[in-house]
Amino acid sequence: MPRITAPTVAEHRAAQQRALLDAARTLLARTGEAPSMAEVAALAGLARPSAYQYYKSRTDLLNALVMDVFPRWARRVEDAMSAEKEPADRILAYVLTNIALVAEGEHAVGSALASVAPSEELDAQSARMHQAILDPLVGALRDLGAEDPISTAELINAIVHTGTRLLESGKDLQEVGRLVRDLIGPYIREHGGAAAGAGQ
């Protein structure tokens, strides 16, 4: 049995699982390919057999990573939006925070997961994540009195997707953020926002 390095067995187990998830995420972001259990264990500082005490297989580990990455993305976006008082500023926070997460590599991890570990569970989790992120955006647009908040949210998401492509083509995060502010700043200010932004 591995030496316990935390006050309780439960805390030790949680710390080891966290180390394995972080290692898997790092390797996936680095290569775009599903790492082996041996590679993950080595980066986490564990023996390969020890890794199997926490995850039964590579698929089990990847599914756990899906459950870890996607909800954390949604929480980051929701927290950034909640920090803004005005609905208009929450919209800008939504766009800038999503783009910042892309720049940090979270999108690459999600895309890699979708390509290396396609499954019904992954598809369902991805759909839930996108809906969880979209709901507060639609709510902010409703608060602004948008005539068709769902369609408007789709248009705003198109800006996020374009920002993602710009980042992936090599543009700097600050430059993309400036373009976003230039584009939607007038809309934000017209609806009572400061257009100062959040998420960067």
mmCIF file of C-alpha atoms in Angstrom:
data_model
loop_
_atom_site.group_PDB
_atom_site.id
_atom_site.type_symbol
_atom_site.label_atom_id
_atom_site.label_comp_id
_atom_site.label_asym_id
_atom_site.label_seq_id
_atom_site.Cartn_x
_atom_site.Cartn_y
_atom_site.Cartn_z
ATOM 1 C CA MET A 1 0.000 0.000 0.000
ATOM 2 C CA PRO A 2 1.400 3.447 -0.924
ATOM 3 C CA ARG A 3 2.687 5.599 1.928
ATOM 4 C CA ILE A 4 -0.013 7.982 3.166
ATOM 5 C CA THR A 5 1.064 11.591 2.627
ATOM 6 C CA ALA A 6 -2.099 13.318 3.902
ATOM 7 C CA PRO A 7 -3.829 13.516 7.299
ATOM 8 C CA THR A 8 -6.443 10.931 6.274
ATOM 9 C CA VAL A 9 -6.696 8.109 3.762
ATOM 10 C CA ALA A 10 -9.538 9.955 1.999
ATOM 11 C CA GLU A 11 -7.428 13.105 1.624
ATOM 12 C CA HIS A 12 -4.475 11.068 0.424
ATOM 13 C CA ARG A 13 -6.642 9.349 -2.175
ATOM 14 C CA ALA A 14 -8.100 12.688 -3.348
ATOM 15 C CA ALA A 15 -4.601 14.163 -3.664
ATOM 16 C CA GLN A 16 -3.369 11.195 -5.704
ATOM 17 C CA GLN A 17 -6.404 11.349 -7.989
ATOM 18 C CA ARG A 18 -5.828 15.085 -8.448
ATOM 19 C CA ALA A 19 -2.188 14.434 -9.343
ATOM 20 C CA LEU A 20 -3.192 11.826 -11.928
ATOM 21 C CA LEU A 21 -5.854 14.078 -13.476
ATOM 22 C CA ASP A 22 -3.437 17.004 -13.675
ATOM 23 C CA ALA A 23 -0.797 14.780 -15.258
ATOM 24 C CA ALA A 24 -3.253 13.410 -17.818
ATOM 25 C CA ARG A 25 -4.408 16.943 -18.658
ATOM 26 C CA THR A 26 -0.827 18.148 -19.106
ATOM 27 C CA LEU A 27 0.089 15.261 -21.391
ATOM 28 C CA LEU A 28 -3.109 15.571 -23.404
ATOM 29 C CA ALA A 29 -2.611 19.308 -23.926
ATOM 30 C CA ARG A 30 1.023 18.703 -24.898
ATOM 31 C CA THR A 31 0.485 15.953 -27.461
ATOM 32 C CA GLY A 32 -3.209 15.920 -28.362
ATOM 33 C CA GLU A 33 -3.115 12.160 -27.869
ATOM 34 C CA ALA A 34 -4.433 10.016 -25.061
ATOM 35 C CA PRO A 35 -1.511 9.247 -22.746
ATOM 36 C CA SER A 36 -0.832 5.779 -21.417
ATOM 37 C CA MET A 37 -1.360 4.977 -17.772
ATOM 38 C CA ALA A 38 2.403 4.537 -17.443
ATOM 39 C CA GLU A 39 3.043 8.052 -18.801
ATOM 40 C CA VAL A 40 0.421 9.579 -16.511
ATOM 41 C CA ALA A 41 1.714 7.734 -13.471
ATOM 42 C CA ALA A 42 5.298 8.770 -14.183
ATOM 43 C CA LEU A 43 4.399 12.463 -14.483
ATOM 44 C CA ALA A 44 2.290 12.238 -11.317
ATOM 45 C CA GLY A 45 5.194 10.668 -9.447
ATOM 46 C CA LEU A 46 3.476 7.327 -8.936
ATOM 47 C CA ALA A 47 4.338 3.782 -9.866
ATOM 48 C CA ARG A 48 2.236 2.454 -12.759
ATOM 49 C CA PRO A 49 0.491 -0.195 -10.597
ATOM 50 C CA SER A 50 -0.445 2.523 -8.094
ATOM 51 C CA ALA A 51 -2.301 4.460 -10.802
ATOM 52 C CA TYR A 52 -4.617 1.501 -11.319
ATOM 53 C CA GLN A 53 -5.677 1.749 -7.667
ATOM 54 C CA TYR A 54 -7.408 4.995 -8.581
ATOM 55 C CA TYR A 55 -8.505 4.420 -12.182
ATOM 56 C CA LYS A 56 -9.194 0.969 -13.584
ATOM 57 C CA SER A 57 -8.121 1.828 -17.136
ATOM 58 C CA ARG A 58 -7.048 4.643 -19.419
ATOM 59 C CA THR A 59 -10.679 5.035 -20.509
ATOM 60 C CA ASP A 60 -11.746 5.329 -16.874
ATOM 61 C CA LEU A 61 -9.107 8.033 -16.352
ATOM 62 C CA LEU A 62 -10.130 9.958 -19.492
ATOM 63 C CA ASN A 63 -13.790 9.886 -18.496
ATOM 64 C CA ALA A 64 -12.803 11.246 -15.076
ATOM 65 C CA LEU A 65 -10.838 13.992 -16.823
ATOM 66 C CA VAL A 66 -13.926 14.912 -18.855
ATOM 67 C CA MET A 67 -15.915 15.202 -15.640
ATOM 68 C CA ASP A 68 -13.160 17.430 -14.239
ATOM 69 C CA VAL A 69 -12.350 19.737 -17.167
ATOM 70 C CA PHE A 70 -15.789 20.638 -18.467
ATOM 71 C CA PRO A 71 -17.484 21.605 -15.174
ATOM 72 C CA ARG A 72 -14.450 23.682 -14.165
ATOM 73 C CA TRP A 73 -14.809 25.620 -17.430
ATOM 74 C CA ALA A 74 -18.482 26.289 -16.694
ATOM 75 C CA ARG A 75 -17.679 27.446 -13.145
ATOM 76 C CA ARG A 76 -15.016 29.862 -14.375
ATOM 77 C CA VAL A 77 -17.461 31.460 -16.803
ATOM 78 C CA GLU A 78 -20.274 31.609 -14.263
ATOM 79 C CA ASP A 79 -18.002 33.117 -11.583
ATOM 80 C CA ALA A 80 -16.745 35.805 -13.983
ATOM 81 C CA MET A 81 -20.295 36.708 -14.995
ATOM 82 C CA SER A 82 -21.530 36.750 -11.390
ATOM 83 C CA ALA A 83 -18.783 39.221 -10.465
ATOM 84 C CA GLU A 84 -20.350 41.834 -12.753
ATOM 85 C CA LYS A 85 -23.337 43.854 -11.499
ATOM 86 C CA GLU A 86 -24.746 44.924 -14.839
ATOM 87 C CA PRO A 87 -26.231 42.359 -17.252
ATOM 88 C CA ALA A 88 -24.414 44.016 -20.163
ATOM 89 C CA ASP A 89 -21.054 43.627 -18.426
ATOM 90 C CA ARG A 90 -21.884 39.977 -17.702
ATOM 91 C CA ILE A 91 -22.163 39.431 -21.454
ATOM 92 C CA LEU A 92 -18.685 40.840 -22.055
ATOM 93 C CA ALA A 93 -17.352 38.758 -19.156
ATOM 94 C CA TYR A 94 -18.856 35.674 -20.811
ATOM 95 C CA VAL A 95 -17.009 36.282 -24.071
ATOM 96 C CA LEU A 96 -13.671 37.314 -22.581
ATOM 97 C CA THR A 97 -13.579 34.506 -20.028
ATOM 98 C CA ASN A 98 -14.313 31.851 -22.630
ATOM 99 C CA ILE A 99 -11.552 33.242 -24.823
ATOM 100 C CA ALA A 100 -9.141 33.391 -21.868
ATOM 101 C CA LEU A 101 -9.860 29.722 -21.126
ATOM 102 C CA VAL A 102 -9.061 28.865 -24.729
ATOM 103 C CA ALA A 103 -5.749 30.707 -24.403
ATOM 104 C CA GLU A 104 -4.982 28.749 -21.224
ATOM 105 C CA GLY A 105 -5.341 25.493 -23.132
ATOM 106 C CA GLU A 106 -8.640 24.232 -21.747
ATOM 107 C CA HIS A 107 -10.239 24.171 -25.188
ATOM 108 C CA ALA A 108 -7.372 22.132 -26.584
ATOM 109 C CA VAL A 109 -7.854 19.600 -23.799
ATOM 110 C CA GLY A 110 -11.588 19.405 -24.475
ATOM 111 C CA SER A 111 -11.044 19.016 -28.215
ATOM 112 C CA ALA A 112 -8.392 16.381 -27.660
ATOM 113 C CA LEU A 113 -10.672 14.478 -25.316
ATOM 114 C CA ALA A 114 -13.438 14.540 -27.899
ATOM 115 C CA SER A 115 -11.111 13.126 -30.556
ATOM 116 C CA VAL A 116 -9.259 10.507 -28.512
ATOM 117 C CA ALA A 117 -12.081 9.342 -26.265
ATOM 118 C CA PRO A 118 -15.356 9.641 -28.180
ATOM 119 C CA SER A 119 -18.218 8.150 -26.242
ATOM 120 C CA GLU A 120 -21.864 8.714 -25.414
ATOM 121 C CA GLU A 121 -20.795 9.810 -21.942
ATOM 122 C CA LEU A 122 -18.421 12.416 -23.365
ATOM 123 C CA ASP A 123 -21.019 13.701 -25.829
ATOM 124 C CA ALA A 124 -23.626 13.984 -23.084
ATOM 125 C CA GLN A 125 -21.209 15.707 -20.718
ATOM 126 C CA SER A 126 -20.143 18.132 -23.447
ATOM 127 C CA ALA A 127 -23.761 18.977 -24.243
ATOM 128 C CA ARG A 128 -24.482 19.586 -20.560
ATOM 129 C CA MET A 129 -21.435 21.837 -20.265
ATOM 130 C CA HIS A 130 -22.366 23.966 -23.253
ATOM 131 C CA GLN A 131 -25.907 24.317 -21.932
ATOM 132 C CA ALA A 132 -24.660 25.168 -18.443
ATOM 133 C CA ILE A 133 -22.491 27.935 -19.903
ATOM 134 C CA LEU A 134 -25.197 29.191 -22.262
ATOM 135 C CA ASP A 135 -27.944 29.457 -19.628
ATOM 136 C CA PRO A 136 -26.457 32.435 -17.703
ATOM 137 C CA LEU A 137 -25.727 34.203 -21.008
ATOM 138 C CA VAL A 138 -29.336 33.796 -22.096
ATOM 139 C CA GLY A 139 -30.405 35.009 -18.641
ATOM 140 C CA ALA A 140 -28.250 38.134 -18.919
ATOM 141 C CA LEU A 141 -29.721 38.854 -22.343
ATOM 142 C CA ARG A 142 -33.237 38.427 -20.963
ATOM 143 C CA ASP A 143 -32.367 40.890 -18.199
ATOM 144 C CA LEU A 144 -31.355 43.356 -20.911
ATOM 145 C CA GLY A 145 -34.704 42.892 -22.607
ATOM 146 C CA ALA A 146 -33.305 41.215 -25.730
ATOM 147 C CA GLU A 147 -36.116 40.401 -28.128
ATOM 148 C CA ASP A 148 -34.740 36.935 -28.925
ATOM 149 C CA PRO A 149 -32.182 36.094 -26.226
ATOM 150 C CA ILE A 150 -31.532 32.551 -27.460
ATOM 151 C CA SER A 151 -30.688 33.635 -31.001
ATOM 152 C CA THR A 152 -28.648 36.553 -29.694
ATOM 153 C CA ALA A 153 -26.735 34.130 -27.451
ATOM 154 C CA GLU A 154 -25.924 32.039 -30.521
ATOM 155 C CA LEU A 155 -24.539 35.134 -32.255
ATOM 156 C CA ILE A 156 -22.411 35.939 -29.216
ATOM 157 C CA ASN A 157 -21.132 32.368 -29.185
ATOM 158 C CA ALA A 158 -20.116 32.846 -32.818
ATOM 159 C CA ILE A 159 -17.802 35.631 -31.595
ATOM 160 C CA VAL A 160 -16.322 33.203 -29.048
ATOM 161 C CA HIS A 161 -15.755 30.585 -31.749
ATOM 162 C CA THR A 162 -14.105 33.143 -34.038
ATOM 163 C CA GLY A 163 -11.917 34.323 -31.154
ATOM 164 C CA THR A 164 -10.948 30.698 -30.587
ATOM 165 C CA ARG A 165 -9.878 30.306 -34.209
ATOM 166 C CA LEU A 166 -7.855 33.536 -34.043
ATOM 167 C CA LEU A 167 -6.030 32.335 -30.937
ATOM 168 C CA GLU A 168 -5.343 28.951 -32.491
ATOM 169 C CA SER A 169 -3.964 30.678 -35.599
ATOM 170 C CA GLY A 170 -1.425 32.503 -33.438
ATOM 171 C CA LYS A 171 -3.017 35.797 -32.446
ATOM 172 C CA ASP A 172 -2.240 37.138 -28.974
ATOM 173 C CA LEU A 173 -4.943 36.965 -26.269
ATOM 174 C CA GLN A 174 -4.772 40.716 -25.635
ATOM 175 C CA GLU A 175 -5.187 41.443 -29.327
ATOM 176 C CA VAL A 176 -8.207 39.151 -29.588
ATOM 177 C CA GLY A 177 -9.644 40.740 -26.433
ATOM 178 C CA ARG A 178 -9.243 44.192 -27.978
ATOM 179 C CA LEU A 179 -11.041 43.068 -31.128
ATOM 180 C CA VAL A 180 -13.875 41.662 -29.044
ATOM 181 C CA ARG A 181 -14.220 44.919 -27.082
ATOM 182 C CA ASP A 182 -14.192 46.955 -30.302
ATOM 183 C CA LEU A 183 -16.915 44.750 -31.757
ATOM 184 C CA ILE A 184 -19.368 44.394 -28.881
ATOM 185 C CA GLY A 185 -18.347 47.384 -26.759
ATOM 186 C CA PRO A 186 -20.983 49.690 -28.313
ATOM 187 C CA TYR A 187 -23.704 47.126 -27.608
ATOM 188 C CA ILE A 188 -22.518 46.741 -24.012
ATOM 189 C CA ARG A 189 -22.405 50.506 -23.398
ATOM 190 C CA GLU A 190 -25.780 51.030 -25.062
ATOM 191 C CA HIS A 191 -27.291 48.663 -22.509
ATOM 192 C CA GLY A 192 -25.701 50.224 -19.443
ATOM 193 C CA GLY A 193 -22.421 48.342 -19.268
ATOM 194 C CA ALA A 194 -19.035 49.894 -18.745
ATOM 195 C CA ALA A 195 -17.420 47.720 -21.457
ATOM 196 C CA ALA A 196 -14.394 47.575 -19.183
ATOM 197 C CA GLY A 197 -14.631 43.832 -19.251
ATOM 198 C CA ALA A 198 -13.597 40.884 -17.156
ATOM 199 C CA GLY A 199 -11.887 37.583 -17.637
ATOM 200 C CA GLN A 200 -8.455 38.924 -18.571
#
